[in-house]
Amino acid sequence: MIRIKRFIDFLPRSLRVERMIDGFVPVTSCNLRCHYCYVTQQGQFNNELPWFPHLDKIIGTAFSKKRLGGICYVNLCAAGETLLPPETTVIIRELLKAGHYVWVVTNGTITKRFDELLKLPKGWLKRLAFKMSFHYLELKRLNLLESYFNTIKRIRKAGCSFSVELTPCDEYIPHIKDIQKICMENAGAVCHVTVGRDTTKDRLPILTGLSKDEYIKMWSAFNSALFDYKISVFGEKQNGFCYAGDYTSTVNLGTGDLKQCYEGKWLQNIYQNIKEPIKWEPIGCNCPESHCYNAHAFLTLGAIPDLNQTTPTYADMRNRICADGAEWLTPKMKAFIGQKIEG
Ligand code: SF4
């Protein structure tokens, strides 16, 4: 049988995205109190920071390129603020050292962590990016807006990528013009907009008192590719063959437990028998979720290959071209996360 060459077959291994791993940092503490936050909604805040033993000795081997099959895009996100535990910087450093591309979801306020991270080797910083969640009203209440945008300027100057993202909530509606203005002035473009979900209800509906049409009309004002794609698939059950569990997966960075997806099957503990090959196993047509609420990452990176032709890239979800032509993603990051994982 003649095998037709795919785009990915022409890419050198050093440029190819092999897998996406969504890493959960098990912390539910946060220095902000946004009412739309999923932890606030479920009353799960606490002030304790987890302790991760010996992560500096584990991560490089557990996440080696050899074990994972190549270079991966690793996303780090907590239930609270990802950069609160000091160990998060160790995890980031070790993943970059291992050769991966790392995105950190953060509220951008823990300045001392950026002080540490932005001193990492220049070559590594090109593979590091920050998803700067923009909690406008909390930053304003705590007088942290200036510090937040100063951090973005430092990130940019250090050669990292970033993306500013707003969780739209009804409380922000009177402030839309102010939000757009402050982002234009300080980040060069207006923020991206996600779709908030109500985690207190079955099927995770949109977190709003507006009708869906009103909601779309309101938040389309940001002209955000992230919002346009998320809302287009929000609430839609995915029935196609999904490679979550192989191309994409989730891991608890505290325990090492690897799963196919948030509600998928447990695959293995990657901190035990640390050199043992990982037994990847795609979830197939058995997605247990009522909808793929993080489709903007999983599906744009190619978890359901049948959708690739009609799905934008993950780079589209994160990048913005500024008024002066600068971009939020560095060329290296844009090329890497602009691919589809093809196995
Ligand atoms: S469709 Fe989405 S939520 Fe379902 S298994 Fe695949 S990636 Fe996970």
GROMACS .gro file of C-alpha atoms and ligand atoms in nm:
model
  351
    1MET     CA    1   0.000   0.000   0.000
    2ILE     CA    2   0.137   0.346  -0.086
    3ARG     CA    3   0.142   0.576   0.215
    4ILE     CA    4   0.074   0.940   0.128
    5LYS     CA    5   0.321   1.173   0.298
    6ARG     CA    6   0.166   1.414   0.543
    7PHE     CA    7   0.284   1.769   0.621
    8ILE     CA    8   0.429   1.645   0.948
    9ASP     CA    9   0.648   1.389   0.771
   10PHE     CA   10   0.850   1.676   0.620
   11LEU     CA   11   0.907   1.852   0.954
   12PRO     CA   12   1.231   1.781   1.138
   13ARG     CA   13   1.169   1.601   1.467
   14SER     CA   14   1.306   1.904   1.654
   15LEU     CA   15   1.015   2.121   1.532
   16ARG     CA   16   0.732   1.875   1.563
   17VAL     CA   17   0.470   1.875   1.840
   18GLU     CA   18   0.441   1.514   1.951
   19ARG     CA   19   0.182   1.543   2.227
   20MET     CA   20  -0.007   1.791   2.441
   21ILE     CA   21  -0.004   1.729   2.814
   22ASP     CA   22  -0.234   1.926   3.039
   23GLY     CA   23  -0.057   1.940   3.375
   24PHE     CA   24  -0.263   2.008   3.684
   25VAL     CA   25  -0.083   2.187   3.968
   26PRO     CA   26  -0.280   2.077   4.276
   27VAL     CA   27  -0.326   2.412   4.448
   28THR     CA   28  -0.661   2.568   4.539
   29SER     CA   29  -0.519   2.882   4.700
   30CYS     CA   30  -0.535   3.215   4.527
   31ASN     CA   31  -0.459   3.576   4.612
   32LEU     CA   32  -0.762   3.697   4.410
   33ARG     CA   33  -1.134   3.629   4.462
   34CYS     CA   34  -1.307   3.645   4.124
   35HIS     CA   35  -1.668   3.538   4.164
   36TYR     CA   36  -1.676   3.361   3.824
   37CYS     CA   37  -1.374   3.146   3.917
   38TYR     CA   38  -1.450   2.771   3.918
   39VAL     CA   39  -1.295   2.734   4.264
   40THR     CA   40  -1.507   3.022   4.402
   41GLN     CA   41  -1.820   2.872   4.245
   42GLN     CA   42  -1.761   2.548   4.431
   43GLY     CA   43  -1.635   2.706   4.757
   44GLN     CA   44  -1.308   2.512   4.733
   45PHE     CA   45  -1.054   2.780   4.828
   46ASN     CA   46  -0.806   2.703   5.099
   47ASN     CA   47  -0.486   2.870   5.207
   48GLU     CA   48  -0.265   2.566   5.199
   49LEU     CA   49   0.008   2.516   4.947
   50PRO     CA   50   0.084   2.160   4.839
   51TRP     CA   51   0.427   2.016   4.892
   52PHE     CA   52   0.580   1.829   4.603
   53PRO     CA   53   0.870   1.609   4.716
   54HIS     CA   54   1.184   1.584   4.503
   55LEU     CA   55   1.027   1.726   4.188
   56ASP     CA   56   1.364   1.851   4.069
   57LYS     CA   57   1.483   1.489   4.053
   58ILE     CA   58   1.164   1.344   3.901
   59ILE     CA   59   1.035   1.573   3.628
   60GLY     CA   60   1.324   1.548   3.380
   61THR     CA   61   1.305   1.167   3.372
   62ALA     CA   62   0.927   1.133   3.403
   63PHE     CA   63   0.879   1.377   3.113
   64SER     CA   64   1.186   1.293   2.904
   65LYS     CA   65   1.149   1.336   2.529
   66LYS     CA   66   1.241   0.969   2.487
   67ARG     CA   67   0.959   0.859   2.714
   68LEU     CA   68   0.702   1.096   2.562
   69GLY     CA   69   0.805   1.023   2.204
   70GLY     CA   70   0.934   1.373   2.128
   71ILE     CA   71   0.882   1.739   2.210
   72CYS     CA   72   0.553   1.816   2.380
   73TYR     CA   73   0.344   2.118   2.452
   74VAL     CA   74   0.289   2.110   2.829
   75ASN     CA   75   0.024   2.332   2.983
   76LEU     CA   76   0.043   2.408   3.356
   77CYS     CA   77  -0.272   2.513   3.533
   78ALA     CA   78  -0.397   2.501   3.892
   79ALA     CA   79  -0.743   2.526   4.039
   80GLY     CA   80  -0.610   2.835   4.223
   81GLU     CA   81  -0.305   3.041   4.118
   82THR     CA   82  -0.051   2.824   3.938
   83LEU     CA   83   0.253   3.029   4.040
   84LEU     CA   84   0.178   3.038   4.415
   85PRO     CA   85   0.371   2.719   4.508
   86PRO     CA   86   0.746   2.777   4.479
   87GLU     CA   87   0.777   2.430   4.324
   88THR     CA   88   0.596   2.545   4.009
   89THR     CA   89   0.911   2.725   3.896
   90VAL     CA   90   1.105   2.399   3.948
   91ILE     CA   91   0.854   2.212   3.729
   92ILE     CA   92   0.877   2.479   3.458
   93ARG     CA   93   1.257   2.482   3.466
   94GLU     CA   94   1.282   2.102   3.442
   95LEU     CA   95   1.030   2.079   3.157
   96LEU     CA   96   1.214   2.347   2.958
   97LYS     CA   97   1.544   2.176   3.032
   98ALA     CA   98   1.395   1.853   2.896
   99GLY     CA   99   1.323   2.039   2.568
  100HIS     CA  100   0.946   2.091   2.587
  101TYR     CA  101   0.732   2.398   2.518
  102VAL     CA  102   0.558   2.520   2.833
  103TRP     CA  103   0.253   2.741   2.885
  104VAL     CA  104   0.168   2.864   3.234
  105VAL     CA  105  -0.184   2.978   3.317
  106THR     CA  106  -0.148   3.259   3.570
  107ASN     CA  107  -0.316   3.567   3.708
  108GLY     CA  108   0.014   3.750   3.656
  109THR     CA  109   0.042   3.890   4.008
  110ILE     CA  110   0.312   3.678   4.176
  111THR     CA  111   0.597   3.904   4.070
  112LYS     CA  112   0.872   3.713   4.250
  113ARG     CA  113   0.804   3.401   4.043
  114PHE     CA  114   0.846   3.600   3.721
  115ASP     CA  115   1.171   3.740   3.865
  116GLU     CA  116   1.299   3.380   3.890
  117LEU     CA  117   1.158   3.252   3.562
  118LEU     CA  118   1.269   3.538   3.341
  119LYS     CA  119   1.629   3.472   3.444
  120LEU     CA  120   1.626   3.126   3.283
  121PRO     CA  121   1.853   3.075   2.978
  122LYS     CA  122   1.745   3.285   2.677
  123GLY     CA  123   1.711   2.979   2.453
  124TRP     CA  124   1.464   2.821   2.698
  125LEU     CA  125   1.255   3.136   2.728
  126LYS     CA  126   1.159   3.114   2.360
  127ARG     CA  127   0.976   2.793   2.457
  128LEU     CA  128   0.799   2.950   2.754
  129ALA     CA  129   0.465   3.133   2.741
  130PHE     CA  130   0.219   3.274   2.991
  131LYS     CA  131  -0.156   3.271   2.957
  132MET     CA  132  -0.225   3.589   3.150
  133SER     CA  133  -0.578   3.559   3.286
  134PHE     CA  134  -0.706   3.915   3.302
  135HIS     CA  135  -0.914   3.957   3.617
  136TYR     CA  136  -0.987   4.322   3.554
  137LEU     CA  137  -1.207   4.409   3.851
  138GLU     CA  138  -0.995   4.221   4.106
  139LEU     CA  139  -0.675   4.378   3.971
  140LYS     CA  140  -0.843   4.719   3.992
  141ARG     CA  141  -0.972   4.658   4.347
  142LEU     CA  142  -0.623   4.555   4.462
  143ASN     CA  143  -0.450   4.832   4.268
  144LEU     CA  144  -0.253   4.573   4.069
  145LEU     CA  145  -0.333   4.676   3.710
  146GLU     CA  146  -0.005   4.858   3.658
  147SER     CA  147   0.199   4.572   3.802
  148TYR     CA  148   0.008   4.319   3.584
  149PHE     CA  149   0.089   4.505   3.262
  150ASN     CA  150   0.448   4.572   3.372
  151THR     CA  151   0.488   4.196   3.405
  152ILE     CA  152   0.359   4.151   3.049
  153LYS     CA  153   0.617   4.404   2.927
  154ARG     CA  154   0.893   4.214   3.110
  155ILE     CA  155   0.774   3.880   2.966
  156ARG     CA  156   0.786   4.026   2.617
  157LYS     CA  157   1.128   4.182   2.668
  158ALA     CA  158   1.267   3.852   2.798
  159GLY     CA  159   1.167   3.678   2.472
  160CYS     CA  160   0.870   3.472   2.602
  161SER     CA  161   0.523   3.455   2.450
  162PHE     CA  162   0.202   3.555   2.624
  163SER     CA  163  -0.169   3.582   2.571
  164VAL     CA  164  -0.411   3.801   2.764
  165GLU     CA  165  -0.746   3.631   2.826
  166LEU     CA  166  -1.062   3.759   2.986
  167THR     CA  167  -1.334   3.538   3.130
  168PRO     CA  168  -1.647   3.721   3.023
  169CYS     CA  169  -1.899   3.769   3.298
  170ASP     CA  170  -2.205   3.990   3.324
  171GLU     CA  171  -2.031   4.204   3.588
  172TYR     CA  172  -1.777   4.315   3.326
  173ILE     CA  173  -2.034   4.439   3.074
  174PRO     CA  174  -2.029   4.807   3.191
  175HIS     CA  175  -1.646   4.796   3.174
  176ILE     CA  176  -1.597   4.655   2.823
  177LYS     CA  177  -1.469   4.980   2.672
  178ASP     CA  178  -1.226   5.035   2.965
  179ILE     CA  179  -1.100   4.676   2.936
  180GLN     CA  180  -1.037   4.711   2.563
  181LYS     CA  181  -0.864   5.047   2.607
  182ILE     CA  182  -0.629   4.938   2.884
  183CYS     CA  183  -0.530   4.623   2.689
  184MET     CA  184  -0.468   4.820   2.368
  185GLU     CA  185  -0.254   5.072   2.553
  186ASN     CA  186  -0.051   4.821   2.751
  187ALA     CA  187  -0.049   4.494   2.556
  188GLY     CA  188  -0.080   4.635   2.204
  189ALA     CA  189  -0.412   4.460   2.128
  190VAL     CA  190  -0.740   4.382   2.300
  191CYS     CA  191  -0.756   4.070   2.514
  192HIS     CA  192  -0.889   3.738   2.396
  193VAL     CA  193  -1.217   3.625   2.545
  194THR     CA  194  -1.301   3.273   2.660
  195VAL     CA  195  -1.644   3.129   2.743
  196GLY     CA  196  -1.716   3.096   3.117
  197ARG     CA  197  -1.898   2.783   3.229
  198ASP     CA  198  -2.126   2.736   3.528
  199THR     CA  199  -1.966   2.445   3.713
  200THR     CA  200  -2.249   2.428   3.967
  201LYS     CA  201  -2.489   2.295   3.701
  202ASP     CA  202  -2.508   1.971   3.505
  203ARG     CA  203  -2.386   1.997   3.146
  204LEU     CA  204  -2.181   2.307   3.243
  205PRO     CA  205  -2.387   2.581   3.070
  206ILE     CA  206  -2.253   2.927   2.986
  207LEU     CA  207  -2.207   3.138   3.300
  208THR     CA  208  -2.438   3.429   3.223
  209GLY     CA  209  -2.785   3.570   3.277
  210LEU     CA  210  -2.799   3.668   2.906
  211SER     CA  211  -2.952   3.458   2.631
  212LYS     CA  212  -2.691   3.281   2.413
  213ASP     CA  213  -2.759   3.526   2.127
  214GLU     CA  214  -2.718   3.828   2.357
  215TYR     CA  215  -2.400   3.677   2.503
  216ILE     CA  216  -2.250   3.620   2.157
  217LYS     CA  217  -2.339   3.972   2.047
  218MET     CA  218  -2.189   4.124   2.362
  219TRP     CA  219  -1.854   3.943   2.361
  220SER     CA  220  -1.802   3.930   1.985
  221ALA     CA  221  -1.703   4.295   2.027
  222PHE     CA  222  -1.355   4.168   2.116
  223ASN     CA  223  -1.311   4.003   1.776
  224SER     CA  224  -1.141   3.711   1.950
  225ALA     CA  225  -1.069   3.392   1.754
  226LEU     CA  226  -1.070   3.212   2.090
  227PHE     CA  227  -1.424   3.324   2.169
  228ASP     CA  228  -1.549   3.258   1.815
  229TYR     CA  229  -1.420   2.901   1.816
  230LYS     CA  230  -1.518   2.816   2.175
  231ILE     CA  231  -1.872   2.943   2.137
  232SER     CA  232  -1.909   2.758   1.804
  233VAL     CA  233  -1.856   2.420   1.976
  234PHE     CA  234  -1.977   2.503   2.328
  235GLY     CA  235  -2.242   2.255   2.442
  236GLU     CA  236  -2.179   2.024   2.146
  237LYS     CA  237  -2.125   1.657   2.231
  238GLN     CA  238  -1.819   1.524   2.047
  239ASN     CA  239  -1.880   1.184   1.890
  240GLY     CA  240  -1.578   1.155   1.660
  241PHE     CA  241  -1.278   0.932   1.732
  242CYS     CA  242  -1.077   1.124   1.990
  243TYR     CA  243  -0.707   1.060   2.050
  244ALA     CA  244  -0.718   1.196   2.406
  245GLY     CA  245  -0.511   0.941   2.595
  246ASP     CA  246  -0.248   0.946   2.320
  247TYR     CA  247  -0.210   1.280   2.140
  248THR     CA  248  -0.342   1.466   2.444
  249SER     CA  249  -0.367   1.372   2.811
  250THR     CA  250  -0.395   1.517   3.161
  251VAL     CA  251  -0.154   1.464   3.447
  252ASN     CA  252  -0.165   1.557   3.815
  253LEU     CA  253   0.180   1.704   3.876
  254GLY     CA  254   0.153   1.641   4.249
  255THR     CA  255   0.087   1.269   4.227
  256GLY     CA  256   0.202   1.174   3.875
  257ASP     CA  257  -0.138   1.026   3.782
  258LEU     CA  258  -0.186   1.034   3.405
  259LYS     CA  259  -0.536   1.017   3.254
  260GLN     CA  260  -0.676   1.017   2.904
  261CYS     CA  261  -0.870   1.336   2.966
  262TYR     CA  262  -1.040   1.507   3.261
  263GLU     CA  263  -1.305   1.234   3.287
  264GLY     CA  264  -1.114   0.969   3.095
  265LYS     CA  265  -0.954   0.647   3.214
  266TRP     CA  266  -0.650   0.646   3.445
  267LEU     CA  267  -0.354   0.533   3.236
  268GLN     CA  268  -0.057   0.509   3.470
  269ASN     CA  269   0.138   0.681   3.744
  270ILE     CA  270   0.432   0.836   3.562
  271TYR     CA  271   0.630   0.903   3.883
  272GLN     CA  272   0.642   0.531   3.966
  273ASN     CA  273   0.874   0.308   3.765
  274ILE     CA  274   0.992   0.632   3.620
  275LYS     CA  275   1.164   0.489   3.314
  276GLU     CA  276   0.881   0.256   3.220
  277PRO     CA  277   0.731   0.335   2.878
  278ILE     CA  278   0.393   0.505   2.888
  279LYS     CA  279   0.106   0.296   2.761
  280TRP     CA  280  -0.094   0.547   2.562
  281GLU     CA  281  -0.453   0.452   2.488
  282PRO     CA  282  -0.692   0.678   2.299
  283ILE     CA  283  -1.040   0.728   2.435
  284GLY     CA  284  -1.190   0.672   2.090
  285CYS     CA  285  -1.560   0.747   2.047
  286ASN     CA  286  -1.623   0.722   2.422
  287CYS     CA  287  -1.583   1.082   2.537
  288PRO     CA  288  -1.771   1.092   2.868
  289GLU     CA  289  -1.811   1.472   2.872
  290SER     CA  290  -2.134   1.643   2.767
  291HIS     CA  291  -1.911   1.880   2.570
  292CYS     CA  292  -1.542   1.943   2.512
  293TYR     CA  293  -1.512   2.263   2.715
  294ASN     CA  294  -1.139   2.290   2.648
  295ALA     CA  295  -1.179   2.224   2.276
  296HIS     CA  296  -0.979   2.541   2.212
  297ALA     CA  297  -0.670   2.343   2.319
  298PHE     CA  298  -0.747   1.973   2.267
  299LEU     CA  299  -0.934   1.996   1.938
  300THR     CA  300  -0.730   2.276   1.784
  301LEU     CA  301  -0.419   2.065   1.846
  302GLY     CA  302  -0.579   1.772   1.664
  303ALA     CA  303  -0.730   1.537   1.927
  304ILE     CA  304  -1.009   1.451   1.681
  305PRO     CA  305  -0.828   1.436   1.344
  306ASP     CA  306  -1.155   1.423   1.148
  307LEU     CA  307  -1.217   1.783   1.261
  308ASN     CA  308  -0.874   1.918   1.163
  309GLN     CA  309  -0.982   2.067   0.831
  310THR     CA  310  -1.249   2.283   0.993
  311THR     CA  311  -1.070   2.366   1.321
  312PRO     CA  312  -0.841   2.668   1.366
  313THR     CA  313  -0.496   2.622   1.519
  314TYR     CA  314  -0.405   2.663   1.884
  315ALA     CA  315  -0.177   2.951   1.778
  316ASP     CA  316  -0.492   3.128   1.648
  317MET     CA  317  -0.645   3.090   1.996
  318ARG     CA  318  -0.352   3.263   2.164
  319ASN     CA  319  -0.191   3.510   1.925
  320ARG     CA  320  -0.278   3.872   1.854
  321ILE     CA  321  -0.114   4.102   1.602
  322CYS     CA  322  -0.064   4.441   1.764
  323ALA     CA  323  -0.121   4.780   1.607
  324ASP     CA  324   0.256   4.816   1.553
  325GLY     CA  325   0.283   4.471   1.386
  326ALA     CA  326   0.436   4.297   1.690
  327GLU     CA  327   0.278   3.966   1.792
  328TRP     CA  328   0.199   3.808   2.129
  329LEU     CA  329   0.361   3.479   2.023
  330THR     CA  330   0.726   3.456   1.927
  331PRO     CA  331   0.782   3.303   1.578
  332LYS     CA  332   0.915   2.984   1.738
  333MET     CA  333   0.613   2.942   1.968
  334LYS     CA  334   0.369   3.033   1.691
  335ALA     CA  335   0.515   2.770   1.457
  336PHE     CA  336   0.513   2.502   1.727
  337ILE     CA  337   0.159   2.544   1.855
  338GLY     CA  338   0.029   2.618   1.506
  339GLN     CA  339   0.062   2.248   1.419
  340LYS     CA  340  -0.180   1.959   1.453
  341ILE     CA  341  -0.056   1.653   1.638
  342GLU     CA  342  -0.055   1.373   1.387
  343GLY     CA  343   0.079   1.079   1.581
  344SF4     S1  344  -1.367   1.524   2.299
  344SF4    FE1  345  -1.259   1.668   2.434
  344SF4     S2  346  -1.334   1.625   2.644
  344SF4    FE2  347  -1.383   1.448   2.513
  344SF4     S3  348  -1.213   1.307   2.541
  344SF4    FE3  349  -1.170   1.429   2.357
  344SF4     S4  350  -1.047   1.599   2.431
  344SF4    FE4  351  -1.142   1.508   2.613
   0.00000   0.00000   0.00000
